[in-house]
Amino acid sequence: MSTLPTPGAAPTPGQTVGPFFHYALPYEGDAELVPAGSAGAIRLHGQVMDGAGVPVPDALVEIWQAAPDGSVVQQAGSLHRDGWTFTGWGRCATDRAGHYSFSTLLPGSTEPGAAPFFAVTVFARGLLDRLLTRAYVPGDALDADPLLASVGPRRDTLIASPDPQGLLFDIHLQGPRETVFLTFPGR
Amino acid sequence: MTVPILSTQADVSLEIAAIADQHDAASPGAQPRLDYTPYRSAILRHPTKDLHHADPETIERWAPCFGPQDVDPLEADLTIQHSGEPIGERITVTGRVVDGDGRPVRRQLVEVWQANAGGRYIHQRDQHPAPIDPNFTGAGRILTGDDGSYTFQTIKPGPYPWKNHRNAWRPAHIHFSLFGTEFTQRMVTQMYFPGDPLFALDPIYQSITDAGARDRLVATYDHNLTVPEWSTGYRWDIVLSGSHRTLMDDEEPDA
Ligand SMILES: [Fe+3]
């Protein structure tokens, strides 16, 4: 990994997505990176919960992931999906039960032996800036993952669990099961 | 913590002032404080643990791509989405999206949404009894140019009341959603208008405790963008965080 010098220009601050994003950000097919039920499709889903364990009905979850062969996709077409092009990116607003659900493909390892994961962004009313995290695909590769090794007892909050259609990944903004959220150098 | 059921503006202003007094130079406050409880909805929705420092992995050093098939150029004009003219002050908003190293963020998606001139969103959960404008939806999309520039035409949004506390009003703003050249730069923010009298009273704006950082959310009036007999112009540049990837030659700014 090569790292560029620390940025010189002062960054623009973030702000909450607010309560009124639903007519602007969600769009038809946003959560279907591949058509639901198509060959190889899996479901990645879960609930977003607040510190009282109450589902968050006005959150927005985005995923960004490698293709099954581990390649990073650089294909346009996420906003008008043609049903054939896998773009690696999707968006899903939570429903009244705080639930989100993607139809997608399992990400592969981007390097030999690397633990595959979905990069996840969370926005919500009440959340003053976006949160970033990872939803790891369960498997043997997790044991050698440097991030998981560094988070201690909260590591399970970063690992999706298998369920009949694919993977379950709940996001706890606060509380005893608070998800590990990430910050990266440069911000 | 105990919070009054419905605080007054005076209560909230005291809380804002108390947190501003604690503001110390060691933690610059250039991003909003997630635990900023004058914004009541944040109380149960902010992480209580520190964000975990991570090095970006391969996928996090890239961003999704968007292209001409994703965005119709007409989506950059929020005043022509219906059969009639929307009510209000026509404005042009333009600027550049750059990363923390000053590189333009090229051919990338910008999404905007806002209230109408009366401060009303088309959203069904907006209960503000200001009129809906049948000729204004208030959502647009733009793909940045090769220099990272974006431009859109809209109507200046009005301030609006919200139920954070008694007599709470948001300064006029436009919501922006931005992507960079890598996942870590993803951002949603709000652009404000210069000289808004509601700035000091607004817990969302004040959640950024560094005054210089707050100022970076305020657009500049630019008379060169103002079109005679038609519209006024505002300029607002957006700086994302630094990138971690060595960009290809064709991604360098002056290649
Ligand atoms: Fe708003």
CSV table of C-alpha atoms and ligand atoms in Angstrom, one decimal:
chain,number,residue,atom,x,y,z
A,1,MET,CA,0.0,0.0,0.0
A,2,SER,CA,1.3,3.4,-0.9
A,3,THR,CA,0.1,6.4,1.1
A,4,LEU,CA,0.1,9.9,-0.2
A,5,PRO,CA,1.1,12.8,2.0
A,6,THR,CA,-1.3,14.0,4.6
A,7,PRO,CA,-3.8,16.3,2.9
A,8,GLY,CA,-3.1,20.0,2.9
A,9,ALA,CA,-6.5,21.5,2.0
A,10,ALA,CA,-8.9,21.5,4.9
A,11,PRO,CA,-11.7,19.1,4.3
A,12,THR,CA,-15.4,20.1,4.1
A,13,PRO,CA,-17.2,18.8,7.1
A,14,GLY,CA,-20.0,16.2,6.8
A,15,GLN,CA,-23.6,16.8,8.1
A,16,THR,CA,-26.5,14.5,8.8
A,17,VAL,CA,-28.5,13.0,5.9
A,18,GLY,CA,-31.6,14.3,7.8
A,19,PRO,CA,-35.1,12.8,7.6
A,20,PHE,CA,-36.0,13.8,4.1
A,21,PHE,CA,-33.7,12.0,1.8
A,22,HIS,CA,-36.2,9.3,0.6
A,23,TYR,CA,-37.4,11.2,-2.5
A,24,ALA,CA,-33.8,11.9,-3.6
A,25,LEU,CA,-31.4,9.1,-2.8
A,26,PRO,CA,-33.2,5.8,-3.1
A,27,TYR,CA,-34.0,4.7,-6.7
A,28,GLU,CA,-35.5,1.7,-8.5
A,29,GLY,CA,-33.1,-1.2,-8.3
A,30,ASP,CA,-30.7,0.5,-5.9
A,31,ALA,CA,-30.3,-2.6,-3.6
A,32,GLU,CA,-30.2,-5.1,-6.5
A,33,LEU,CA,-26.6,-5.4,-7.5
A,34,VAL,CA,-27.7,-8.5,-9.2
A,35,PRO,CA,-31.4,-9.5,-9.8
A,36,ALA,CA,-32.8,-11.3,-6.8
A,37,GLY,CA,-32.9,-15.0,-7.3
A,38,SER,CA,-30.4,-15.0,-10.2
A,39,ALA,CA,-27.5,-17.5,-10.4
A,40,GLY,CA,-25.1,-16.9,-7.6
A,41,ALA,CA,-27.2,-14.2,-6.0
A,42,ILE,CA,-27.1,-14.0,-2.2
A,43,ARG,CA,-29.0,-11.8,0.2
A,44,LEU,CA,-27.1,-9.5,2.5
A,45,HIS,CA,-29.5,-8.0,5.0
A,46,GLY,CA,-30.0,-6.9,8.6
A,47,GLN,CA,-31.4,-4.2,10.9
A,48,VAL,CA,-30.1,-0.9,12.0
A,49,MET,CA,-30.7,-0.4,15.7
A,50,ASP,CA,-30.3,2.6,18.1
A,51,GLY,CA,-28.9,2.6,21.6
A,52,ALA,CA,-32.3,1.5,23.1
A,53,GLY,CA,-32.4,-1.5,20.7
A,54,VAL,CA,-35.1,0.3,18.7
A,55,PRO,CA,-34.9,-0.2,14.9
A,56,VAL,CA,-33.9,2.9,12.9
A,57,PRO,CA,-36.5,3.4,10.1
A,58,ASP,CA,-34.8,6.4,8.5
A,59,ALA,CA,-31.3,5.1,7.9
A,60,LEU,CA,-29.6,4.6,4.5
A,61,VAL,CA,-27.0,1.7,4.1
A,62,GLU,CA,-24.6,1.5,1.2
A,63,ILE,CA,-22.3,-1.4,0.2
A,64,TRP,CA,-19.2,-1.4,-1.9
A,65,GLN,CA,-17.5,-4.7,-2.7
A,66,ALA,CA,-15.2,-6.7,-4.9
A,67,ALA,CA,-16.5,-9.1,-7.5
A,68,PRO,CA,-16.5,-12.9,-6.6
A,69,ASP,CA,-13.1,-13.3,-8.3
A,70,GLY,CA,-11.7,-10.6,-6.0
A,71,SER,CA,-11.4,-7.9,-8.7
A,72,VAL,CA,-12.4,-4.3,-8.0
A,73,VAL,CA,-15.1,-3.4,-10.4
A,74,GLN,CA,-14.9,-0.1,-12.2
A,75,GLN,CA,-18.1,-0.2,-14.2
A,76,ALA,CA,-20.7,2.6,-14.4
A,77,GLY,CA,-24.4,1.7,-14.4
A,78,SER,CA,-25.3,1.5,-10.7
A,79,LEU,CA,-28.2,4.0,-11.2
A,80,HIS,CA,-29.7,2.4,-14.2
A,81,ARG,CA,-28.9,-1.2,-13.8
A,82,ASP,CA,-29.0,-3.3,-17.0
A,83,GLY,CA,-29.4,-6.6,-15.2
A,84,TRP,CA,-26.1,-7.9,-16.6
A,85,THR,CA,-23.4,-5.5,-15.3
A,86,PHE,CA,-22.1,-6.0,-11.8
A,87,THR,CA,-21.0,-2.6,-10.5
A,88,GLY,CA,-20.1,-3.7,-6.9
A,89,TRP,CA,-22.1,-0.8,-5.4
A,90,GLY,CA,-25.6,-0.6,-3.9
A,91,ARG,CA,-27.8,1.5,-1.7
A,92,CYS,CA,-30.8,0.6,0.5
A,93,ALA,CA,-33.0,2.7,2.8
A,94,THR,CA,-34.2,1.0,5.9
A,95,ASP,CA,-37.9,0.1,6.1
A,96,ARG,CA,-40.2,0.8,9.0
A,97,ALA,CA,-38.7,-2.1,10.9
A,98,GLY,CA,-35.2,-0.7,10.4
A,99,HIS,CA,-34.4,-3.5,7.9
A,100,TYR,CA,-32.2,-3.3,4.8
A,101,SER,CA,-31.7,-6.0,2.2
A,102,PHE,CA,-29.3,-6.3,-0.8
A,103,SER,CA,-29.3,-8.9,-3.5
A,104,THR,CA,-25.7,-9.3,-4.5
A,105,LEU,CA,-22.7,-11.6,-5.1
A,106,LEU,CA,-20.3,-12.9,-2.5
A,107,PRO,CA,-17.1,-10.7,-2.7
A,108,GLY,CA,-13.9,-12.6,-3.3
A,109,SER,CA,-10.4,-12.0,-1.7
A,110,THR,CA,-8.7,-9.0,-3.3
A,111,GLU,CA,-5.3,-10.5,-2.4
A,112,PRO,CA,-4.5,-14.2,-1.9
A,113,GLY,CA,-5.7,-15.2,1.6
A,114,ALA,CA,-7.2,-11.8,2.3
A,115,ALA,CA,-10.5,-12.0,4.2
A,116,PRO,CA,-13.4,-10.8,1.9
A,117,PHE,CA,-15.7,-8.2,3.2
A,118,PHE,CA,-18.4,-5.7,2.2
A,119,ALA,CA,-17.4,-2.1,2.8
A,120,VAL,CA,-20.4,-0.5,4.4
A,121,THR,CA,-21.5,3.1,4.9
A,122,VAL,CA,-24.3,4.1,7.2
A,123,PHE,CA,-26.3,7.4,7.2
A,124,ALA,CA,-29.3,8.2,9.3
A,125,ARG,CA,-31.4,11.0,10.7
A,126,GLY,CA,-29.7,11.7,14.1
A,127,LEU,CA,-26.3,10.6,12.8
A,128,LEU,CA,-24.3,13.8,12.3
A,129,ASP,CA,-21.8,12.2,10.0
A,130,ARG,CA,-21.7,9.0,8.0
A,131,LEU,CA,-20.2,5.9,9.6
A,132,LEU,CA,-18.0,3.4,7.8
A,133,THR,CA,-17.6,-0.2,8.7
A,134,ARG,CA,-17.0,-3.7,7.2
A,135,ALA,CA,-19.2,-6.7,7.0
A,136,TYR,CA,-16.8,-9.7,6.8
A,137,VAL,CA,-17.8,-12.9,5.0
A,138,PRO,CA,-17.5,-15.8,7.5
A,139,GLY,CA,-14.7,-18.2,6.8
A,140,ASP,CA,-11.2,-19.4,7.7
A,141,ALA,CA,-9.6,-16.3,6.2
A,142,LEU,CA,-10.9,-14.2,9.2
A,143,ASP,CA,-8.3,-15.6,11.5
A,144,ALA,CA,-5.4,-13.8,9.8
A,145,ASP,CA,-7.2,-10.5,9.2
A,146,PRO,CA,-5.3,-7.6,10.7
A,147,LEU,CA,-8.3,-5.5,11.4
A,148,LEU,CA,-10.2,-8.2,13.2
A,149,ALA,CA,-7.1,-9.1,15.2
A,150,SER,CA,-6.9,-5.4,16.4
A,151,VAL,CA,-10.5,-4.8,17.6
A,152,GLY,CA,-10.6,-7.2,20.6
A,153,PRO,CA,-13.8,-8.6,22.0
A,154,ARG,CA,-16.0,-6.5,19.7
A,155,ARG,CA,-14.8,-8.3,16.6
A,156,ASP,CA,-18.0,-10.3,16.2
A,157,THR,CA,-19.9,-7.0,15.4
A,158,LEU,CA,-17.9,-7.0,12.1
A,159,ILE,CA,-18.7,-10.5,10.9
A,160,ALA,CA,-21.9,-11.4,9.0
A,161,SER,CA,-23.6,-14.6,10.0
A,162,PRO,CA,-24.9,-17.2,7.5
A,163,ASP,CA,-28.6,-17.4,7.1
A,164,PRO,CA,-30.8,-19.4,4.7
A,165,GLN,CA,-30.6,-16.9,1.8
A,166,GLY,CA,-27.1,-15.5,2.4
A,167,LEU,CA,-25.7,-13.3,5.2
A,168,LEU,CA,-27.2,-11.4,8.1
A,169,PHE,CA,-25.4,-8.3,9.3
A,170,ASP,CA,-27.1,-6.1,12.0
A,171,ILE,CA,-25.7,-2.6,12.6
A,172,HIS,CA,-25.9,-1.3,16.2
A,173,LEU,CA,-25.3,2.5,16.3
A,174,GLN,CA,-25.0,2.3,20.1
A,175,GLY,CA,-25.5,0.0,23.0
A,176,PRO,CA,-23.9,-3.2,24.3
A,177,ARG,CA,-23.5,-4.7,20.8
A,178,GLU,CA,-22.3,-1.4,19.3
A,179,THR,CA,-20.8,-2.1,15.9
A,180,VAL,CA,-17.1,-1.2,15.4
A,181,PHE,CA,-17.0,1.8,13.1
A,182,LEU,CA,-13.9,2.8,11.3
A,183,THR,CA,-11.8,5.9,10.7
A,184,PHE,CA,-9.0,6.0,8.1
A,185,PRO,CA,-5.9,8.1,8.0
A,186,GLY,CA,-6.5,11.5,6.4
A,187,ARG,CA,-9.7,12.4,8.0
B,1,MET,CA,-28.4,11.9,30.5
B,2,THR,CA,-31.7,13.7,31.3
B,3,VAL,CA,-33.1,15.9,28.6
B,4,PRO,CA,-36.2,18.0,28.9
B,5,ILE,CA,-39.1,16.7,26.8
B,6,LEU,CA,-39.3,19.9,24.7
B,7,SER,CA,-36.5,22.4,25.4
B,8,THR,CA,-36.7,26.0,24.4
B,9,GLN,CA,-34.4,27.7,22.0
B,10,ALA,CA,-32.8,29.4,25.0
B,11,ASP,CA,-32.1,25.9,26.6
B,12,VAL,CA,-30.5,24.6,23.5
B,13,SER,CA,-28.5,27.8,22.9
B,14,LEU,CA,-27.1,27.4,26.4
B,15,GLU,CA,-26.1,23.8,25.6
B,16,ILE,CA,-24.5,24.9,22.3
B,17,ALA,CA,-22.6,27.6,24.2
B,18,ALA,CA,-21.4,25.2,26.9
B,19,ILE,CA,-20.0,22.8,24.4
B,20,ALA,CA,-18.4,25.6,22.4
B,21,ASP,CA,-16.6,26.7,25.6
B,22,GLN,CA,-15.2,23.2,26.1
B,23,HIS,CA,-13.9,23.3,22.5
B,24,ASP,CA,-10.1,22.9,22.7
B,25,ALA,CA,-7.4,23.3,20.1
B,26,ALA,CA,-6.2,19.8,20.6
B,27,SER,CA,-9.4,18.3,19.1
B,28,PRO,CA,-10.0,20.7,16.2
B,29,GLY,CA,-13.7,19.8,15.7
B,30,ALA,CA,-13.4,20.0,11.9
B,31,GLN,CA,-16.0,17.3,11.6
B,32,PRO,CA,-19.3,17.3,13.4
B,33,ARG,CA,-19.3,15.8,16.9
B,34,LEU,CA,-21.4,12.6,16.6
B,35,ASP,CA,-22.3,12.9,20.3
B,36,TYR,CA,-23.7,16.4,19.9
B,37,THR,CA,-26.8,16.1,22.1
B,38,PRO,CA,-28.3,19.6,21.4
B,39,TYR,CA,-29.4,17.7,18.3
B,40,ARG,CA,-31.8,15.4,20.2
B,41,SER,CA,-32.0,12.7,17.6
B,42,ALA,CA,-28.3,12.1,18.1
B,43,ILE,CA,-28.7,11.0,21.7
B,44,LEU,CA,-29.5,7.3,20.9
B,45,ARG,CA,-27.9,7.2,17.5
B,46,HIS,CA,-24.2,8.1,18.1
B,47,PRO,CA,-21.5,5.5,18.7
B,48,THR,CA,-20.2,5.8,22.2
B,49,LYS,CA,-16.9,4.0,21.5
B,50,ASP,CA,-14.1,5.8,19.6
B,51,LEU,CA,-13.9,5.1,15.9
B,52,HIS,CA,-11.4,2.4,15.3
B,53,HIS,CA,-8.3,3.4,13.3
B,54,ALA,CA,-8.0,1.2,10.2
B,55,ASP,CA,-5.7,1.1,7.2
B,56,PRO,CA,-7.8,1.0,4.0
B,57,GLU,CA,-7.7,-2.4,2.2
B,58,THR,CA,-7.8,-2.7,-1.6
B,59,ILE,CA,-11.6,-2.3,-2.0
B,60,GLU,CA,-11.6,0.8,0.3
B,61,ARG,CA,-9.0,2.5,-1.9
B,62,TRP,CA,-11.4,2.5,-4.8
B,63,ALA,CA,-14.8,4.1,-5.3
B,64,PRO,CA,-17.8,3.1,-7.4
B,65,CYS,CA,-17.9,4.5,-11.0
B,66,PHE,CA,-20.8,6.4,-12.4
B,67,GLY,CA,-21.2,7.4,-16.1
B,68,PRO,CA,-23.4,9.1,-18.6
B,69,GLN,CA,-25.8,6.2,-18.5
B,70,ASP,CA,-26.4,7.0,-14.9
B,71,VAL,CA,-27.1,10.7,-15.0
B,72,ASP,CA,-29.2,12.7,-17.6
B,73,PRO,CA,-27.7,16.2,-18.0
B,74,LEU,CA,-31.3,17.5,-17.5
B,75,GLU,CA,-31.2,16.3,-13.9
B,76,ALA,CA,-28.9,19.3,-13.1
B,77,ASP,CA,-31.8,21.7,-13.6
B,78,LEU,CA,-34.3,21.4,-10.8
B,79,THR,CA,-36.5,24.2,-12.3
B,80,ILE,CA,-37.6,22.3,-15.4
B,81,GLN,CA,-38.9,19.0,-13.9
B,82,HIS,CA,-42.6,20.0,-14.2
B,83,SER,CA,-44.8,21.8,-16.7
B,84,GLY,CA,-44.7,25.1,-15.0
B,85,GLU,CA,-42.1,27.4,-13.4
B,86,PRO,CA,-41.4,26.8,-9.7
B,87,ILE,CA,-42.0,29.7,-7.3
B,88,GLY,CA,-39.0,31.4,-5.8
B,89,GLU,CA,-35.6,32.9,-6.4
B,90,ARG,CA,-33.8,31.1,-9.3
B,91,ILE,CA,-30.2,30.3,-8.4
B,92,THR,CA,-27.1,28.7,-10.0
B,93,VAL,CA,-24.9,26.7,-7.7
B,94,THR,CA,-21.4,25.8,-8.9
B,95,GLY,CA,-18.1,24.7,-7.6
B,96,ARG,CA,-15.4,22.0,-7.7
B,97,VAL,CA,-15.1,18.7,-5.9
B,98,VAL,CA,-11.4,18.0,-5.0
B,99,ASP,CA,-9.7,15.5,-2.8
B,100,GLY,CA,-7.6,16.4,0.2
B,101,ASP,CA,-4.5,16.6,-2.1
B,102,GLY,CA,-6.2,19.1,-4.3
B,103,ARG,CA,-6.9,16.7,-7.2
B,104,PRO,CA,-10.2,17.1,-9.0
B,105,VAL,CA,-12.7,14.4,-8.5
B,106,ARG,CA,-13.6,13.7,-12.1
B,107,ARG,CA,-16.8,12.2,-13.6
B,108,GLN,CA,-18.1,11.4,-10.2
B,109,LEU,CA,-21.7,11.5,-8.9
B,110,VAL,CA,-23.1,14.5,-7.0
B,111,GLU,CA,-26.7,14.2,-5.6
B,112,VAL,CA,-28.6,17.2,-4.2
B,113,TRP,CA,-31.9,17.6,-2.5
B,114,GLN,CA,-33.7,20.5,-0.8
B,115,ALA,CA,-36.9,22.2,0.4
B,116,ASN,CA,-38.8,24.5,-1.9
B,117,ALA,CA,-38.8,28.3,-1.6
B,118,GLY,CA,-41.3,28.1,1.3
B,119,GLY,CA,-39.2,25.7,3.3
B,120,ARG,CA,-41.3,22.6,2.5
B,121,TYR,CA,-40.0,19.2,1.3
B,122,ILE,CA,-42.0,17.1,-1.0
B,123,HIS,CA,-41.3,14.2,1.5
B,124,GLN,CA,-44.5,12.8,3.0
B,125,ARG,CA,-43.2,13.1,6.5
B,126,ASP,CA,-42.6,16.8,6.2
B,127,GLN,CA,-45.5,18.3,8.3
B,128,HIS,CA,-44.5,22.0,7.8
B,129,PRO,CA,-47.7,23.7,6.7
B,130,ALA,CA,-46.0,25.7,4.0
B,131,PRO,CA,-47.3,25.1,0.5
B,132,ILE,CA,-46.1,22.3,-1.7
B,133,ASP,CA,-45.0,23.7,-5.1
B,134,PRO,CA,-46.5,21.5,-7.8
B,135,ASN,CA,-43.6,22.6,-10.1
B,136,PHE,CA,-40.8,21.8,-7.7
B,137,THR,CA,-39.6,18.4,-6.5
B,138,GLY,CA,-36.2,19.5,-5.2
B,139,ALA,CA,-33.9,16.6,-6.1
B,140,GLY,CA,-31.1,16.6,-8.7
B,141,ARG,CA,-28.0,14.7,-9.9
B,142,ILE,CA,-24.8,15.9,-11.6
B,143,LEU,CA,-21.7,14.1,-12.9
B,144,THR,CA,-18.6,16.2,-12.3
B,145,GLY,CA,-16.5,17.4,-15.2
B,146,ASP,CA,-12.8,16.6,-15.9
B,147,ASP,CA,-11.9,19.5,-13.6
B,148,GLY,CA,-14.1,18.2,-10.8
B,149,SER,CA,-16.7,20.9,-11.4
B,150,TYR,CA,-20.4,20.7,-10.9
B,151,THR,CA,-23.2,23.1,-11.7
B,152,PHE,CA,-26.9,23.0,-11.1
B,153,GLN,CA,-29.9,25.3,-11.4
B,154,THR,CA,-32.5,25.4,-8.7
B,155,ILE,CA,-34.7,27.6,-6.5
B,156,LYS,CA,-33.2,29.1,-3.3
B,157,PRO,CA,-34.7,26.9,-0.5
B,158,GLY,CA,-36.4,28.5,2.5
B,159,PRO,CA,-35.6,27.9,6.2
B,160,TYR,CA,-38.0,25.5,7.9
B,161,PRO,CA,-39.2,24.6,11.3
B,162,TRP,CA,-38.4,21.2,12.9
B,163,LYS,CA,-39.3,19.6,16.2
B,164,ASN,CA,-35.8,19.4,17.8
B,165,HIS,CA,-37.0,21.9,20.4
B,166,ARG,CA,-39.6,24.6,20.7
B,167,ASN,CA,-39.4,27.1,17.8
B,168,ALA,CA,-36.5,25.3,16.2
B,169,TRP,CA,-35.7,26.5,12.6
B,170,ARG,CA,-33.1,25.1,10.2
B,171,PRO,CA,-31.0,27.7,8.3
B,172,ALA,CA,-31.7,27.4,4.5
B,173,HIS,CA,-29.6,24.6,3.1
B,174,ILE,CA,-29.1,22.2,0.2
B,175,HIS,CA,-28.2,18.6,1.0
B,176,PHE,CA,-25.2,17.2,-1.0
B,177,SER,CA,-24.1,13.5,-1.4
B,178,LEU,CA,-20.6,13.1,-2.7
B,179,PHE,CA,-18.2,10.3,-3.8
B,180,GLY,CA,-14.5,10.6,-4.1
B,181,THR,CA,-12.0,8.4,-5.8
B,182,GLU,CA,-12.0,6.0,-2.9
B,183,PHE,CA,-14.6,4.6,-0.5
B,184,THR,CA,-13.2,6.4,2.5
B,185,GLN,CA,-14.0,9.7,1.0
B,186,ARG,CA,-17.8,9.1,0.8
B,187,MET,CA,-19.6,12.1,2.3
B,188,VAL,CA,-23.0,13.6,2.8
B,189,THR,CA,-23.2,17.2,3.9
B,190,GLN,CA,-25.2,20.4,3.6
B,191,MET,CA,-24.5,23.7,1.9
B,192,TYR,CA,-25.7,26.9,3.5
B,193,PHE,CA,-26.2,30.5,2.3
B,194,PRO,CA,-24.1,33.4,3.5
B,195,GLY,CA,-25.3,35.6,6.4
B,196,ASP,CA,-28.1,33.3,7.6
B,197,PRO,CA,-29.4,34.6,11.0
B,198,LEU,CA,-30.2,31.0,12.1
B,199,PHE,CA,-26.6,29.8,12.1
B,200,ALA,CA,-26.0,30.5,15.8
B,201,LEU,CA,-29.3,28.8,16.8
B,202,ASP,CA,-28.9,25.6,14.8
B,203,PRO,CA,-27.6,22.5,16.6
B,204,ILE,CA,-26.8,20.7,13.3
B,205,TYR,CA,-24.6,23.5,12.0
B,206,GLN,CA,-23.1,24.1,15.4
B,207,SER,CA,-22.2,20.4,15.9
B,208,ILE,CA,-19.0,21.4,14.0
B,209,THR,CA,-17.3,23.1,16.9
B,210,ASP,CA,-14.5,24.7,14.9
B,211,ALA,CA,-15.7,28.0,13.4
B,212,GLY,CA,-13.4,27.9,10.4
B,213,ALA,CA,-14.7,24.4,9.5
B,214,ARG,CA,-18.3,25.6,9.9
B,215,ASP,CA,-17.6,28.4,7.5
B,216,ARG,CA,-16.5,25.9,4.9
B,217,LEU,CA,-20.2,24.8,4.6
B,218,VAL,CA,-21.3,28.3,3.5
B,219,ALA,CA,-21.4,29.2,-0.2
B,220,THR,CA,-20.2,32.5,-1.5
B,221,TYR,CA,-22.4,34.8,-3.5
B,222,ASP,CA,-20.7,35.3,-6.9
B,223,HIS,CA,-22.1,38.1,-9.1
B,224,ASN,CA,-20.2,36.7,-12.1
B,225,LEU,CA,-22.6,33.7,-11.9
B,226,THR,CA,-25.6,35.9,-11.7
B,227,VAL,CA,-27.5,36.1,-15.0
B,228,PRO,CA,-29.1,39.4,-15.9
B,229,GLU,CA,-32.9,39.5,-15.5
B,230,TRP,CA,-32.9,35.8,-14.6
B,231,SER,CA,-31.0,34.3,-11.6
B,232,THR,CA,-28.4,34.8,-8.9
B,233,GLY,CA,-25.3,32.7,-8.4
B,234,TYR,CA,-23.5,30.9,-5.6
B,235,ARG,CA,-20.1,29.2,-5.6
B,236,TRP,CA,-19.2,26.3,-3.2
B,237,ASP,CA,-16.1,24.1,-3.4
B,238,ILE,CA,-16.0,20.8,-1.7
B,239,VAL,CA,-12.8,19.2,-0.3
B,240,LEU,CA,-13.0,15.5,0.4
B,241,SER,CA,-10.4,13.7,2.7
B,242,GLY,CA,-7.0,12.6,1.4
B,243,SER,CA,-6.7,9.5,-0.8
B,244,HIS,CA,-4.5,6.5,0.0
B,245,ARG,CA,-4.1,5.1,-3.5
B,246,THR,CA,-1.3,6.0,-6.0
B,247,LEU,CA,-3.5,7.3,-8.8
B,248,MET,CA,-2.8,6.2,-12.4
B,249,ASP,CA,-1.2,8.7,-14.8
B,250,ASP,CA,-4.5,9.5,-16.4
B,251,GLU,CA,-6.0,10.4,-13.0
B,252,GLU,CA,-3.4,13.0,-12.2
B,253,PRO,CA,-4.7,16.5,-12.3
B,254,ASP,CA,-2.4,17.9,-15.0
B,255,ALA,CA,-1.4,14.8,-16.9
C,1,FE,FE,-33.0,19.6,5.2
